[in-house]
XYZ file of C-alpha atoms in Angstrom:
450
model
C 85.725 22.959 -25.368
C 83.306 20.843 -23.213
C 82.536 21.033 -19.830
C 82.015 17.610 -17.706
C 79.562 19.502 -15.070
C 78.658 15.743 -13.798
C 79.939 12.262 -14.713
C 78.040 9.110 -13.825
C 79.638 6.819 -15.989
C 81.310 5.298 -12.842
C 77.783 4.294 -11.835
C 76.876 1.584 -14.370
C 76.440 -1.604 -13.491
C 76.274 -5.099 -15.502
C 72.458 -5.751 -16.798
C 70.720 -9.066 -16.365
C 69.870 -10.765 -19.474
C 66.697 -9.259 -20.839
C 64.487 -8.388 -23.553
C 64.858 -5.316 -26.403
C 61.777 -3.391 -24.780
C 62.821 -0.313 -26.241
C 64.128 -1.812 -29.768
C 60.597 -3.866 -29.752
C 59.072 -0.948 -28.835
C 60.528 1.409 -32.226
C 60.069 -1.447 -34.268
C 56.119 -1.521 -33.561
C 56.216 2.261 -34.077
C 57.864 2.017 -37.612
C 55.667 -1.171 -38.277
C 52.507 1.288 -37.791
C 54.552 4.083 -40.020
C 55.005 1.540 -43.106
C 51.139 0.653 -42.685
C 49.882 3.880 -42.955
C 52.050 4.984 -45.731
C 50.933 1.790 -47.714
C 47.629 2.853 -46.560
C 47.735 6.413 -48.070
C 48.917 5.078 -51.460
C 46.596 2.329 -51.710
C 44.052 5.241 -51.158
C 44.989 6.945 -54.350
C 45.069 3.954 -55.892
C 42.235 1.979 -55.340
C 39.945 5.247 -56.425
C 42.104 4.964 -60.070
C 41.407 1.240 -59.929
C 37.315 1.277 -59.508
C 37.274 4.339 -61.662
C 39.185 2.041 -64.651
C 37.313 -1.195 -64.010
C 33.931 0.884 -64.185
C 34.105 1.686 -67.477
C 37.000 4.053 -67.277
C 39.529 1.682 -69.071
C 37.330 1.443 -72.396
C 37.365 5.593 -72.341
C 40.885 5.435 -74.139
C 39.349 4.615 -77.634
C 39.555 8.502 -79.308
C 41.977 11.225 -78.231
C 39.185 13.271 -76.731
C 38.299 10.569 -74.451
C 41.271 9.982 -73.466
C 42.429 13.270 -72.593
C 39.145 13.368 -70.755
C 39.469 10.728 -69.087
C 43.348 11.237 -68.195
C 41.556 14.669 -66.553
C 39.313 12.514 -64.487
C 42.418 10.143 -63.152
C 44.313 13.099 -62.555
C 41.102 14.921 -60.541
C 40.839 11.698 -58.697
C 44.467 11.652 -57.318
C 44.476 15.202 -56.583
C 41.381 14.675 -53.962
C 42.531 11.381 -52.368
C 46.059 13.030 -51.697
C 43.668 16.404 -50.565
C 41.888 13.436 -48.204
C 45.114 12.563 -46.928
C 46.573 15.572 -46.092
C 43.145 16.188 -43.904
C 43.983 13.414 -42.137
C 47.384 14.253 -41.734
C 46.273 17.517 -40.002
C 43.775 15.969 -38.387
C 45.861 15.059 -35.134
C 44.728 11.402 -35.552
C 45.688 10.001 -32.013
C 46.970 6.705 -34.212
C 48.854 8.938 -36.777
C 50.427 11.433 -34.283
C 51.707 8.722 -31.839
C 53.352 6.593 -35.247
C 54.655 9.253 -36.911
C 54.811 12.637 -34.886
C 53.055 15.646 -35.366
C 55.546 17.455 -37.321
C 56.837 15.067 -39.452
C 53.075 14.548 -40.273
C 52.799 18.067 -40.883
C 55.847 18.106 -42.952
C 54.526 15.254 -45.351
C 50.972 17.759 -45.390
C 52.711 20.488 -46.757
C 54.917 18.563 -48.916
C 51.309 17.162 -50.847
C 50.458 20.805 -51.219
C 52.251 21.356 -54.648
C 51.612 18.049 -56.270
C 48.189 18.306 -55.459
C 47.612 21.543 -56.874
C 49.489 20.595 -60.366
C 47.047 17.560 -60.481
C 44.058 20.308 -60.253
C 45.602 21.914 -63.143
C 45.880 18.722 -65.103
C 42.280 17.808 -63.981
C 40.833 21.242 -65.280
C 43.192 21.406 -68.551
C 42.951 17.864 -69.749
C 39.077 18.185 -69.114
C 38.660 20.951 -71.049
C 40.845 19.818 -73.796
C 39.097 16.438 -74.138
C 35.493 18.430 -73.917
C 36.263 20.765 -76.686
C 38.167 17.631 -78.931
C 34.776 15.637 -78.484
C 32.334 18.655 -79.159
C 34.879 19.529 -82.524
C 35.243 23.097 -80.994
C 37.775 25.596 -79.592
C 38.869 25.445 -76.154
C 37.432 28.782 -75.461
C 33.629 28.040 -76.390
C 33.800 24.933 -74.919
C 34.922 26.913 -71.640
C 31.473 29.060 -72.250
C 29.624 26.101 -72.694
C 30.752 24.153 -69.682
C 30.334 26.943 -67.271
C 26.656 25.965 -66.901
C 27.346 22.660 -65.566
C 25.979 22.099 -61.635
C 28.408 22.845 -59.350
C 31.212 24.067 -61.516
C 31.622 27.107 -60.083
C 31.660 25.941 -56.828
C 34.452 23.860 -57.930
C 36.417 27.116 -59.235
C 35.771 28.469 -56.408
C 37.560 25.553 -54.209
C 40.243 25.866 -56.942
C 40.808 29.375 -56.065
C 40.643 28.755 -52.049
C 43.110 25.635 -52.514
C 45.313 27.825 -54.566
C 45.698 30.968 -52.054
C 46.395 28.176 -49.098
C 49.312 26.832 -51.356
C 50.554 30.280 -52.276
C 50.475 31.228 -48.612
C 52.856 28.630 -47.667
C 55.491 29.279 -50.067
C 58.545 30.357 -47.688
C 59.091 33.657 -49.400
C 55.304 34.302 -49.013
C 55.210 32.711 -45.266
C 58.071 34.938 -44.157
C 55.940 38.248 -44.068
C 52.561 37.096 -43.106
C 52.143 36.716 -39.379
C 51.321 33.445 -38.199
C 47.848 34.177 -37.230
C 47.145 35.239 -40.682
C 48.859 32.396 -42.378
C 46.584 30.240 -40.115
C 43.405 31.913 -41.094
C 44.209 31.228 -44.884
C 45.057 27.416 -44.426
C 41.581 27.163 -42.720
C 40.699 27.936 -46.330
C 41.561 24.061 -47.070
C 38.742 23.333 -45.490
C 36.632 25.313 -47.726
C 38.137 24.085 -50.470
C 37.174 20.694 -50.028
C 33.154 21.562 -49.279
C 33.221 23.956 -52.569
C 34.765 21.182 -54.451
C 33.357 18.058 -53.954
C 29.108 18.579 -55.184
C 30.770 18.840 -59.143
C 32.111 14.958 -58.022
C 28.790 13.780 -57.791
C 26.845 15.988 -59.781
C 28.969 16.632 -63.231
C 29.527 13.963 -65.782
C 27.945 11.160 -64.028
C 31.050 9.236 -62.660
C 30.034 9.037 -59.236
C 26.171 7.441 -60.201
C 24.179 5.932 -57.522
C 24.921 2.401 -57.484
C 28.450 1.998 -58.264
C 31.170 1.448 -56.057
C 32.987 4.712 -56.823
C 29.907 6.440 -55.083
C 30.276 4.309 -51.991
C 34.142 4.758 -51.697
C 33.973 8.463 -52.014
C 31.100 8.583 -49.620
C 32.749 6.404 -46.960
C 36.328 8.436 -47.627
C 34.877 12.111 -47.626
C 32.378 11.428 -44.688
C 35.256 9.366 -42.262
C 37.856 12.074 -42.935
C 35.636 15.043 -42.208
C 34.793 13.417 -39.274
C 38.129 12.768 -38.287
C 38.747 16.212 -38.175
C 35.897 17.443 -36.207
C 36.246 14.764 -33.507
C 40.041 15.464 -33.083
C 40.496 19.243 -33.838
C 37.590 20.436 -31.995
C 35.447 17.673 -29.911
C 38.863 16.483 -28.067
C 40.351 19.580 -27.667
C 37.376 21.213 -25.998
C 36.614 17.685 -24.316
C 39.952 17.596 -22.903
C 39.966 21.689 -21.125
C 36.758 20.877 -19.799
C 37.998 17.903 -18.336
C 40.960 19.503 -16.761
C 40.289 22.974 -16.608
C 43.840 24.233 -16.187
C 44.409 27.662 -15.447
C 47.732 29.428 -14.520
C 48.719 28.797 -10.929
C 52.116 31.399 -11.203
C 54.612 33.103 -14.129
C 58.009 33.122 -13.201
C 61.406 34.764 -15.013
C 64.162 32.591 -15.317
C 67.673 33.662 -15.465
C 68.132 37.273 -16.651
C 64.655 38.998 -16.364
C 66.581 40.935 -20.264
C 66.720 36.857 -21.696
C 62.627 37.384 -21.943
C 62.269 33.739 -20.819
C 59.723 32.910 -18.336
C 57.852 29.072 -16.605
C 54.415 29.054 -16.486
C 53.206 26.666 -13.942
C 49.704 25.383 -14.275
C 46.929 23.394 -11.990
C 44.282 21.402 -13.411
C 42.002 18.209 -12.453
C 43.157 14.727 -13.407
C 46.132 15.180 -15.114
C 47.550 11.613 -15.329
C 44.633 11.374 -18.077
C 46.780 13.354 -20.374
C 48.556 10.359 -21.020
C 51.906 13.072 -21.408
C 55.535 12.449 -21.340
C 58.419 14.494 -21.228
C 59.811 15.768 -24.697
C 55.731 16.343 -25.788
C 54.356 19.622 -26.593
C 51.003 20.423 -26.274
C 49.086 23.825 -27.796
C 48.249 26.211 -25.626
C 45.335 29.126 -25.868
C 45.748 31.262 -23.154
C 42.232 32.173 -22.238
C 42.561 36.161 -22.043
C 41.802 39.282 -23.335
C 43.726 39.511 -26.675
C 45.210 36.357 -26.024
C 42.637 33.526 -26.822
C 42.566 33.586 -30.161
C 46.338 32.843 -30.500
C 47.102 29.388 -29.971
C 51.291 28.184 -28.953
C 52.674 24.815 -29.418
C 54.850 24.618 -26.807
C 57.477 21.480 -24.854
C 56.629 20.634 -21.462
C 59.670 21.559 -19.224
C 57.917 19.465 -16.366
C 56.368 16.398 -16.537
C 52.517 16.662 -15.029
C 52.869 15.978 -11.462
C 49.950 15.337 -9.644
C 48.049 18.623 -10.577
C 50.666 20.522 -11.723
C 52.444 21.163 -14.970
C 55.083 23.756 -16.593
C 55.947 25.041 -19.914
C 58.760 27.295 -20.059
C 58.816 29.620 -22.847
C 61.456 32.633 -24.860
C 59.894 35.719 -26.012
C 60.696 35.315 -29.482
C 57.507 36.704 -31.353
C 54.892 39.011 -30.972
C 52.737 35.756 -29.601
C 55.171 34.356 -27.113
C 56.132 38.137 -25.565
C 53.007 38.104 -24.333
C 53.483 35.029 -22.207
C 55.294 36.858 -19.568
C 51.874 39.135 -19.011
C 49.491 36.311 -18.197
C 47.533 36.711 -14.610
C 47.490 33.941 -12.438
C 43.890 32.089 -12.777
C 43.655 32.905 -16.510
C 41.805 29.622 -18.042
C 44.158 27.644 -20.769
C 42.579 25.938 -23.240
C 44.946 22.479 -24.352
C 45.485 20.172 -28.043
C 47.202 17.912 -27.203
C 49.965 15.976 -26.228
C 51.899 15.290 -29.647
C 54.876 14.399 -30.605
C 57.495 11.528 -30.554
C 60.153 13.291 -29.205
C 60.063 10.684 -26.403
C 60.453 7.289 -24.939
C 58.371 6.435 -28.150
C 61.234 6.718 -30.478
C 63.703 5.223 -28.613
C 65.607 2.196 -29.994
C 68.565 1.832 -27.740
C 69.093 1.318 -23.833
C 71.774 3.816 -23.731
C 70.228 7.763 -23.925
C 72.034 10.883 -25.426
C 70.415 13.949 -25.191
C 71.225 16.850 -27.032
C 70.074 20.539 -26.976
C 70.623 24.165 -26.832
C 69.134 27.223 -26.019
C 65.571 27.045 -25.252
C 65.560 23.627 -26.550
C 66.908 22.217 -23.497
C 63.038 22.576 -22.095
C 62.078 19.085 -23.843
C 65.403 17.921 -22.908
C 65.187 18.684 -19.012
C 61.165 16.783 -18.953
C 62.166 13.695 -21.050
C 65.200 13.547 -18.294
C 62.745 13.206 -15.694
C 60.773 10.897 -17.428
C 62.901 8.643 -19.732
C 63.791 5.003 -18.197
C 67.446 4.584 -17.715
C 69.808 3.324 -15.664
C 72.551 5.031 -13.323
C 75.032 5.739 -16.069
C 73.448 4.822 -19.547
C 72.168 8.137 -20.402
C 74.630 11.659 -21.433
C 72.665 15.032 -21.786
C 75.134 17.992 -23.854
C 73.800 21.325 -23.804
C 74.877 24.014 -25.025
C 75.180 26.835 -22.861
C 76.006 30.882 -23.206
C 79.105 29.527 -19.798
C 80.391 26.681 -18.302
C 78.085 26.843 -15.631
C 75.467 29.236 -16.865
C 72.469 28.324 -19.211
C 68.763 27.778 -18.979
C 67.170 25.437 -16.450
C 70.563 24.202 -16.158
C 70.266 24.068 -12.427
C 67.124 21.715 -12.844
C 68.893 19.780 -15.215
C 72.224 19.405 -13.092
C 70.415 17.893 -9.864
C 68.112 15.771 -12.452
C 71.752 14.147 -13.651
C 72.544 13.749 -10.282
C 69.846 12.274 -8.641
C 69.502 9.906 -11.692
C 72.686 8.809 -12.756
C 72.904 10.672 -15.833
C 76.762 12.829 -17.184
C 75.934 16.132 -17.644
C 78.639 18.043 -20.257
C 78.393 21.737 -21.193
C 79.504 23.047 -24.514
C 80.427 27.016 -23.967
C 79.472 29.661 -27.073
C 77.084 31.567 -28.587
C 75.340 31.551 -32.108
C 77.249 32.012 -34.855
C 76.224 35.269 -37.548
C 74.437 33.092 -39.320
C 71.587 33.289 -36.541
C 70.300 29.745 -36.179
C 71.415 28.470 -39.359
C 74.155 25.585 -38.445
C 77.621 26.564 -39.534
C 78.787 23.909 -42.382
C 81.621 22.605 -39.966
C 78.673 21.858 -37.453
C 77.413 19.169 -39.714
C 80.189 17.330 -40.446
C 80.887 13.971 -38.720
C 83.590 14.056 -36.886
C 83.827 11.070 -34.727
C 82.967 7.191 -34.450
C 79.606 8.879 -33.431
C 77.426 11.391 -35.665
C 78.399 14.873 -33.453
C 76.215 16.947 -36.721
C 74.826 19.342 -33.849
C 78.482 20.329 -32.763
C 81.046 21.909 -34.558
C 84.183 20.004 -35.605
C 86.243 21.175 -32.483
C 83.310 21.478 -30.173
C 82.381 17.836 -30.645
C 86.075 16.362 -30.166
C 86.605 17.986 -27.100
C 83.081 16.445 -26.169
C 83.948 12.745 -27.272
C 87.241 13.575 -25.096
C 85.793 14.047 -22.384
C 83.492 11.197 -22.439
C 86.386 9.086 -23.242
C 86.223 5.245 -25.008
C 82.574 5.022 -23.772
C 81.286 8.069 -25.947
């Protein structure tokens, strides 16, 4: 059953005529997304392209060439896509604020696989074609090639890529603690400087003079860069700047919940350029803390020179959130995210959240544009009129015109895994977050204007 804690429906009033701002505004953001995913294919593609109209296409005349040069195609792919999931981890202001940090991050670990069967392709179909051409057996030909430049270096990125891929495998991810799982996918990095000297140095393809050479040279060089200037010259640019440090830690609700708001001060805050429903990642700048680093939702907007995450003790990293000293230094990444005004399409605004969730929830109410009366928030909450930050949120409803409905219950015994009946449609409008009875009584309650 729902809860109407605070209804401002009553409040709405006729608009004047005027523009789609925030339909023009989603629009531009999913005009950007389309470009850069044209943009990553045409990557891919255009390195196939100059590789077959410089001399590539007339390598098909024998089957050793041609398995050779299939090998070649299929090492070419697998490091533009390696290239493009750089980039994706990169935290590319233009990529983050288009398509969101972890959708982008999703997409980087979905290359992961496909990537590494095109390695085996590259290596097998190489080594097939070499030993067809030389007329021997795939095992001398192995001997012979090991003396190339740079081909074990190449192995050697092999191996690296292949332990970061293996490391993110969910059955694999499960027991390795994050820091560890972090350390390994730095390995990617390795990867790419062990493999690409055999690119320039083995077989000739990349000769000085030919386009091929310039593209890779111009590709390698801009994404590399793209990572240093936006995974380590911004983020220490940006806590230098506004050398936040930890003004107070405070419980909220039951000190057993293990959830506590950490207010911060820093210098020049509006500079952040942050709005509520962003995260930014935090490195707590403490003994035993500093090399842990927390992605974590603002629960407060910055205000002048203050801002406030609010954070559950759910891990060996964020139980020790509750410990931090007032005046410990935090380092900041960030903001990221499009959990925001930026991917809003409509006028009217329906927030939904539960549990610690509702911290994103209670700063985008503070900062989203609305109306008395166009926006809903439905949390879901342990009581009626008991759940996190749900005082904040009530007199945020109130003095903005927002209905405020609480959804009573706890998790179900399948821990955070939604119930089947939870996402099942059960309305005119998509309640998938609610289960089936839940979300009637809720579009009850809000009656014909739900």
């Amino acid at each position: 059953m729902a809860f109407l804690v605070h209804d401002a429906r009553g409040l709405e009033r006729p608009l004047r005529p005027v523009g789609d701002e925030h339909g023009m505004r989603a629009r531009r953001r999913l005009w950007r997304v389309d470009v850069l995913q044209a943009l990553a294919v045409a990557s891919v593609a255009v390195a196939i392209a100059l590789f077959l109209a410089e001399g590539g296409a007339s390598r098909f005349g024998d089957p050793g060439a041609a398995l050779s040069s299939l090998g070649i195609i299929a090492g070419l792919a697998a490091t533009g896509l390696v290239l493009v999931m750089l980039l994706l981890a990169a935290r590319v202001p233009l990529i983050e604020r288009a398509v969101g940090h972890d959708a982008a991050m999703a997409l980087h670990g979905r290359i992961g696989k496909p990537v590494l069967y095109l390695l085996i392709a590259h290596g097998v179909l190489l080594l097939a074609g070499y030993a067809i051409a030389d007329g021997v057996d795939v095992v001398a030909e192995a001997l012979a090639i090991w003396a190339l430049p740079d081909l074990p270096l190449a192995i050697l990125g092999f191996a690296l890529f292949l332990a970061v891929v293996v490391s993110s495998l969910v059955a694999v991810r499960r027991r390795l603690r994050y820091e560890a799982w972090h350390l390994i996918h730095l390995l990617s990095y390795l990867a790419v400087l062990a493999a690409l000297p055999h690119q320039f140095s083995v077989g000739g393809l990349f000769a000085e003079g030919t386009w091929q050479r310039v593209y890779w040279m111009i590709a390698t060089v801009a994404t590399l860069a793209a990572v240093v200037a936006f995974r380590v010259v911004a983020p220490l640019a940006g806590s230098l700047r506004h050398r936040l440090v930890v003004e107070s830690v405070l419980p909220v609700g039951d000190p057993r919940d293990g959830i506590v708001s950490v207010t911060m001060r820093g210098r020049t805050l509006d500079r952040l350029r942050a709005s509520g429903g962003q995260f930014f990642i935090w490195r707590f700048l403490a003994a035993g803390q500093w090399w842990q680093a927390h992605p974590y939702s603002l629960s407060a907007v910055p205000r002048g020179d203050h801002l406030r995450i609010t954070v559950r003790a759910l891990g060996d990293g964020s139980a020790t959130i509750a410990g931090i000293r007032p005046g410990t230094r935090v380092a900041i990444e960030g903001p990221y995210g499009v959990f925001s005004e930026a991917s809003r399409s409509r006028r009217r605004l329906t927030l939904v959240g539960a549990g610690i969730g509702v911290t994103p929830i209670r700063s985008l109410l503070e900062s989203a544009t609305f109306r008395p009366g166009e926006a809903t928030v439905v949390l879901r909450t342990p009581a009626p009129a008991d759940g996190w930050l749900l005082d904040e949120i009530r007199a945020l409803c109130r003095s903005r015109g927002a209905t405020l409905l609480t959804v009573p219950g706890g998790r179900g015994r399948a821990g955070s895994r939604m119930p089947r009946s939870a996402r099942v449609s059960t309305s005119r409008r998509s309640c998938r977050a609610w289960p089936r009875a839940t979300c009637m009584s809720a579009v009850r309650a809000l009656g014909p204007r739900a």
